[in-house]
Amino acid sequence: MTGFYGEHSKVFVSVDCIVFGFDENKLKLLIGRRQMDPGRGEWSLYGGFVKEDESLVEAANRVLFTLTGLNNIYMKQVGAFGAIDRDPGERVITVAYCALINVKDYDQHLCEEHGVEWVNIDELPRLYSDHNEMVRKAVTLLRRRINTEPLSFNLLPELFTLTQLQHVYEAILGEEIDKRNFRKRIKTIDFIEKTDQIDKMTSKRGAYLYRFNKDTFASEPIFKL
């Protein structure tokens, strides 16, 4: 450390991770009871302080890996939160990141280790400090990007049915979508490929399974509302 800026006050910088998953046709959020003061025991997002030798993105990736054990997770910055009184302990400025994972890829043992659980986005409790605001902004971000980015594929298994894909859209958008129009639009998209495999687990009649082809993906509207 140098002696520069000694006349200025110091603040802490942290990252908070808003981890979304999709299960039982619901958009879910990974939260847990805060394990430190202030706010011990309150529902909270999972986060951590930025180290001196890492960037914001590196800090967010470190926190996400610690929490999920997964690499190469879809992650976008939601924004910075710096209200003077947002943390009663110290002056803390935090940068929130939104992440999307497939719930089935998440090791249940990590849930128990970190004391976190999946909660429906529309049934969230009161979270610590301004974490509810972070979640609201993250959901707004997802709704704005879902028409131009393949967000839904980060929440689904490698092979999925069109019904599952539609349910993801509905969970993120918070509204029902006309089934016929949805499927008509999906059939025009090159990077959503129909396979010859049949899903007999979630569909009694047997539904074809589809997959996302990253090689042919182009950034164009997936579903125009």
Tab-separated table of C-alpha atoms in Angstrom:
chain	number	residue	atom	x	y	z
A	1	MET	CA	0.000	0.000	0.000
A	2	THR	CA	1.146	3.539	-0.731
A	3	GLY	CA	0.728	6.676	1.319
A	4	PHE	CA	-1.540	8.302	-1.246
A	5	TYR	CA	-5.063	9.449	-0.414
A	6	GLY	CA	-4.336	9.359	3.297
A	7	GLU	CA	-6.505	12.404	3.861
A	8	HIS	CA	-9.583	10.572	2.548
A	9	SER	CA	-11.845	8.265	4.513
A	10	LYS	CA	-11.760	4.546	3.763
A	11	VAL	CA	-14.775	2.375	2.946
A	12	PHE	CA	-15.304	-1.354	2.581
A	13	VAL	CA	-16.242	-2.853	-0.804
A	14	SER	CA	-18.187	-6.100	-1.092
A	15	VAL	CA	-20.006	-8.194	-3.673
A	16	ASP	CA	-23.427	-9.784	-3.235
A	17	CYS	CA	-24.548	-12.657	-5.436
A	18	ILE	CA	-28.164	-13.029	-6.524
A	19	VAL	CA	-28.311	-16.681	-7.566
A	20	PHE	CA	-31.430	-17.696	-9.498
A	21	GLY	CA	-32.544	-21.227	-10.279
A	22	PHE	CA	-35.608	-22.807	-11.867
A	23	ASP	CA	-37.457	-25.699	-10.254
A	24	GLU	CA	-41.061	-26.917	-10.100
A	25	ASN	CA	-41.952	-24.324	-12.773
A	26	LYS	CA	-40.885	-21.533	-10.425
A	27	LEU	CA	-38.064	-19.007	-10.518
A	28	LYS	CA	-36.187	-19.465	-7.253
A	29	LEU	CA	-33.518	-17.583	-5.317
A	30	LEU	CA	-30.736	-18.986	-3.162
A	31	ILE	CA	-30.772	-17.304	0.267
A	32	GLY	CA	-29.692	-18.134	3.787
A	33	ARG	CA	-29.542	-16.867	7.333
A	34	ARG	CA	-26.799	-14.276	7.839
A	35	GLN	CA	-23.965	-15.807	9.884
A	36	MET	CA	-22.229	-12.648	11.033
A	37	ASP	CA	-22.980	-9.407	12.852
A	38	PRO	CA	-24.655	-7.084	12.227
A	39	GLY	CA	-27.884	-8.763	11.187
A	40	ARG	CA	-26.955	-12.259	12.340
A	41	GLY	CA	-29.846	-14.640	11.716
A	42	GLU	CA	-31.631	-12.450	9.162
A	43	TRP	CA	-32.412	-13.789	5.683
A	44	SER	CA	-29.745	-12.606	3.270
A	45	LEU	CA	-28.060	-12.992	-0.081
A	46	TYR	CA	-24.633	-14.647	-0.109
A	47	GLY	CA	-21.683	-12.302	-0.493
A	48	GLY	CA	-18.223	-11.339	0.634
A	49	PHE	CA	-15.686	-8.539	0.796
A	50	VAL	CA	-13.406	-7.757	-2.146
A	51	LYS	CA	-9.769	-8.602	-1.440
A	52	GLU	CA	-6.958	-6.162	-2.167
A	53	ASP	CA	-5.534	-8.374	-4.922
A	54	GLU	CA	-8.727	-9.084	-6.888
A	55	SER	CA	-11.116	-7.251	-9.179
A	56	LEU	CA	-14.870	-7.031	-8.658
A	57	VAL	CA	-15.495	-9.812	-11.187
A	58	GLU	CA	-12.844	-12.006	-9.604
A	59	ALA	CA	-14.409	-11.465	-6.190
A	60	ALA	CA	-17.888	-12.327	-7.516
A	61	ASN	CA	-16.585	-15.462	-9.228
A	62	ARG	CA	-14.810	-16.516	-6.032
A	63	VAL	CA	-17.953	-16.046	-3.945
A	64	LEU	CA	-20.086	-17.884	-6.507
A	65	PHE	CA	-17.675	-20.809	-6.682
A	66	THR	CA	-17.546	-21.036	-2.898
A	67	LEU	CA	-21.335	-21.092	-2.764
A	68	THR	CA	-22.091	-23.365	-5.733
A	69	GLY	CA	-18.913	-25.275	-6.582
A	70	LEU	CA	-19.614	-24.373	-10.241
A	71	ASN	CA	-17.452	-22.594	-12.790
A	72	ASN	CA	-18.418	-20.706	-15.957
A	73	ILE	CA	-21.710	-19.528	-14.493
A	74	TYR	CA	-23.783	-16.938	-16.330
A	75	MET	CA	-23.186	-13.723	-14.377
A	76	LYS	CA	-24.098	-10.083	-14.957
A	77	GLN	CA	-23.518	-7.005	-12.825
A	78	VAL	CA	-26.801	-5.614	-11.486
A	79	GLY	CA	-25.442	-2.398	-10.015
A	80	ALA	CA	-23.765	-0.693	-7.062
A	81	PHE	CA	-25.511	-0.004	-3.775
A	82	GLY	CA	-23.999	2.638	-1.553
A	83	ALA	CA	-26.574	4.224	0.750
A	84	ILE	CA	-24.733	5.671	3.741
A	85	ASP	CA	-26.771	3.703	6.264
A	86	ARG	CA	-27.191	0.464	4.282
A	87	ASP	CA	-24.902	-1.427	6.662
A	88	PRO	CA	-25.085	-0.582	10.377
A	89	GLY	CA	-21.633	-2.041	10.973
A	90	GLU	CA	-19.372	0.046	8.747
A	91	ARG	CA	-19.504	2.158	5.600
A	92	VAL	CA	-19.880	-0.592	3.005
A	93	ILE	CA	-20.433	-0.162	-0.734
A	94	THR	CA	-21.492	-3.357	-2.464
A	95	VAL	CA	-21.764	-4.391	-6.096
A	96	ALA	CA	-24.488	-6.937	-6.838
A	97	TYR	CA	-24.156	-9.685	-9.435
A	98	CYS	CA	-26.916	-11.819	-10.873
A	99	ALA	CA	-26.171	-15.482	-11.620
A	100	LEU	CA	-28.217	-18.248	-13.255
A	101	ILE	CA	-27.686	-21.948	-12.545
A	102	ASN	CA	-29.477	-25.230	-13.098
A	103	VAL	CA	-30.812	-26.320	-9.697
A	104	LYS	CA	-30.100	-29.954	-10.572
A	105	ASP	CA	-26.394	-29.108	-10.967
A	106	TYR	CA	-26.213	-27.714	-7.439
A	107	ASP	CA	-24.890	-30.090	-4.804
A	108	GLN	CA	-27.365	-30.341	-1.923
A	109	HIS	CA	-24.455	-30.810	0.484
A	110	LEU	CA	-23.343	-27.242	-0.305
A	111	CYS	CA	-26.822	-26.032	0.663
A	112	GLU	CA	-26.362	-27.617	4.065
A	113	GLU	CA	-22.747	-26.461	4.402
A	114	HIS	CA	-23.585	-22.804	3.749
A	115	GLY	CA	-27.004	-22.862	5.385
A	116	VAL	CA	-28.824	-21.716	2.246
A	117	GLU	CA	-32.026	-22.838	0.551
A	118	TRP	CA	-34.076	-22.244	-2.577
A	119	VAL	CA	-37.068	-19.928	-2.102
A	120	ASN	CA	-39.728	-19.010	-4.680
A	121	ILE	CA	-39.101	-15.500	-5.968
A	122	ASP	CA	-42.706	-14.511	-5.255
A	123	GLU	CA	-42.496	-15.776	-1.663
A	124	LEU	CA	-39.321	-13.999	-0.547
A	125	PRO	CA	-39.076	-12.973	3.104
A	126	ARG	CA	-37.701	-9.626	4.216
A	127	LEU	CA	-33.980	-9.747	3.464
A	128	TYR	CA	-31.095	-8.024	5.220
A	129	SER	CA	-30.478	-4.348	4.451
A	130	ASP	CA	-31.194	-3.512	0.784
A	131	HIS	CA	-31.024	-7.072	-0.536
A	132	ASN	CA	-34.703	-7.079	-1.565
A	133	GLU	CA	-33.996	-4.044	-3.739
A	134	MET	CA	-31.075	-5.883	-5.330
A	135	VAL	CA	-33.333	-8.817	-6.155
A	136	ARG	CA	-35.985	-6.546	-7.684
A	137	LYS	CA	-33.393	-4.901	-9.916
A	138	ALA	CA	-31.992	-8.303	-10.899
A	139	VAL	CA	-35.438	-9.562	-11.932
A	140	THR	CA	-35.935	-6.387	-13.984
A	141	LEU	CA	-32.581	-7.073	-15.655
A	142	LEU	CA	-33.616	-10.634	-16.530
A	143	ARG	CA	-36.932	-9.479	-17.992
A	144	ARG	CA	-35.157	-6.916	-20.108
A	145	ARG	CA	-32.538	-9.350	-21.406
A	146	ILE	CA	-34.582	-12.520	-21.923
A	147	ASN	CA	-35.638	-11.406	-25.416
A	148	THR	CA	-32.066	-10.838	-26.594
A	149	GLU	CA	-29.995	-13.387	-24.655
A	150	PRO	CA	-30.441	-17.157	-24.183
A	151	LEU	CA	-30.906	-16.772	-20.423
A	152	SER	CA	-33.374	-19.623	-20.068
A	153	PHE	CA	-30.843	-22.231	-21.161
A	154	ASN	CA	-28.718	-21.497	-18.099
A	155	LEU	CA	-31.657	-22.578	-15.926
A	156	LEU	CA	-32.525	-25.776	-17.817
A	157	PRO	CA	-30.805	-29.132	-18.261
A	158	GLU	CA	-28.976	-29.786	-21.522
A	159	LEU	CA	-32.078	-31.476	-22.955
A	160	PHE	CA	-35.485	-29.933	-22.303
A	161	THR	CA	-39.045	-29.925	-23.581
A	162	LEU	CA	-40.747	-26.902	-25.097
A	163	THR	CA	-43.138	-26.910	-22.155
A	164	GLN	CA	-40.197	-26.556	-19.766
A	165	LEU	CA	-38.780	-23.733	-21.885
A	166	GLN	CA	-42.115	-21.914	-21.875
A	167	HIS	CA	-42.399	-22.297	-18.102
A	168	VAL	CA	-38.991	-20.619	-17.688
A	169	TYR	CA	-40.132	-17.644	-19.745
A	170	GLU	CA	-43.347	-17.394	-17.759
A	171	ALA	CA	-41.493	-17.635	-14.441
A	172	ILE	CA	-39.114	-14.811	-15.367
A	173	LEU	CA	-41.724	-12.576	-17.000
A	174	GLY	CA	-44.299	-13.215	-14.274
A	175	GLU	CA	-47.119	-13.837	-16.732
A	176	GLU	CA	-48.608	-16.593	-18.882
A	177	ILE	CA	-47.656	-16.927	-22.536
A	178	ASP	CA	-49.914	-18.269	-25.279
A	179	LYS	CA	-48.703	-21.809	-25.959
A	180	ARG	CA	-49.458	-21.809	-29.694
A	181	ASN	CA	-47.735	-18.496	-30.380
A	182	PHE	CA	-44.757	-19.454	-28.240
A	183	ARG	CA	-44.154	-22.710	-30.107
A	184	LYS	CA	-44.673	-21.053	-33.453
A	185	ARG	CA	-41.957	-18.525	-32.599
A	186	ILE	CA	-39.584	-21.144	-31.200
A	187	LYS	CA	-39.753	-23.199	-34.412
A	188	THR	CA	-38.262	-20.268	-36.330
A	189	ILE	CA	-35.162	-20.122	-34.132
A	190	ASP	CA	-32.184	-22.018	-35.540
A	191	PHE	CA	-30.262	-22.417	-32.296
A	192	ILE	CA	-33.058	-24.331	-30.557
A	193	GLU	CA	-32.689	-27.816	-32.018
A	194	LYS	CA	-35.178	-30.649	-31.863
A	195	THR	CA	-33.611	-34.011	-31.049
A	196	ASP	CA	-34.937	-37.516	-31.715
A	197	GLN	CA	-35.110	-38.220	-27.982
A	198	ILE	CA	-38.410	-38.435	-26.110
A	199	ASP	CA	-39.104	-37.270	-22.562
A	200	LYS	CA	-41.200	-39.882	-20.771
A	201	MET	CA	-40.533	-38.631	-17.253
A	202	THR	CA	-42.453	-35.340	-17.223
A	203	SER	CA	-44.789	-35.993	-20.148
A	204	LYS	CA	-47.302	-38.848	-20.138
A	205	ARG	CA	-47.705	-38.766	-23.926
A	206	GLY	CA	-43.988	-38.340	-24.482
A	207	ALA	CA	-42.604	-35.009	-25.667
A	208	TYR	CA	-39.604	-34.398	-27.906
A	209	LEU	CA	-36.508	-33.060	-26.228
A	210	TYR	CA	-34.711	-29.976	-27.518
A	211	ARG	CA	-31.267	-28.501	-26.956
A	212	PHE	CA	-29.519	-25.158	-27.303
A	213	ASN	CA	-26.877	-24.991	-30.042
A	214	LYS	CA	-24.308	-22.389	-28.997
A	215	ASP	CA	-22.509	-22.600	-32.345
A	216	THR	CA	-25.514	-21.293	-34.271
A	217	PHE	CA	-26.711	-18.817	-31.667
A	218	ALA	CA	-27.125	-15.240	-32.878
A	219	SER	CA	-28.148	-12.312	-30.709
A	220	GLU	CA	-31.680	-11.760	-31.947
A	221	PRO	CA	-35.042	-11.670	-30.153
A	222	ILE	CA	-36.024	-15.144	-28.977
A	223	PHE	CA	-39.605	-14.337	-28.125
A	224	LYS	CA	-41.114	-11.028	-29.150
A	225	LEU	CA	-43.847	-9.892	-26.773
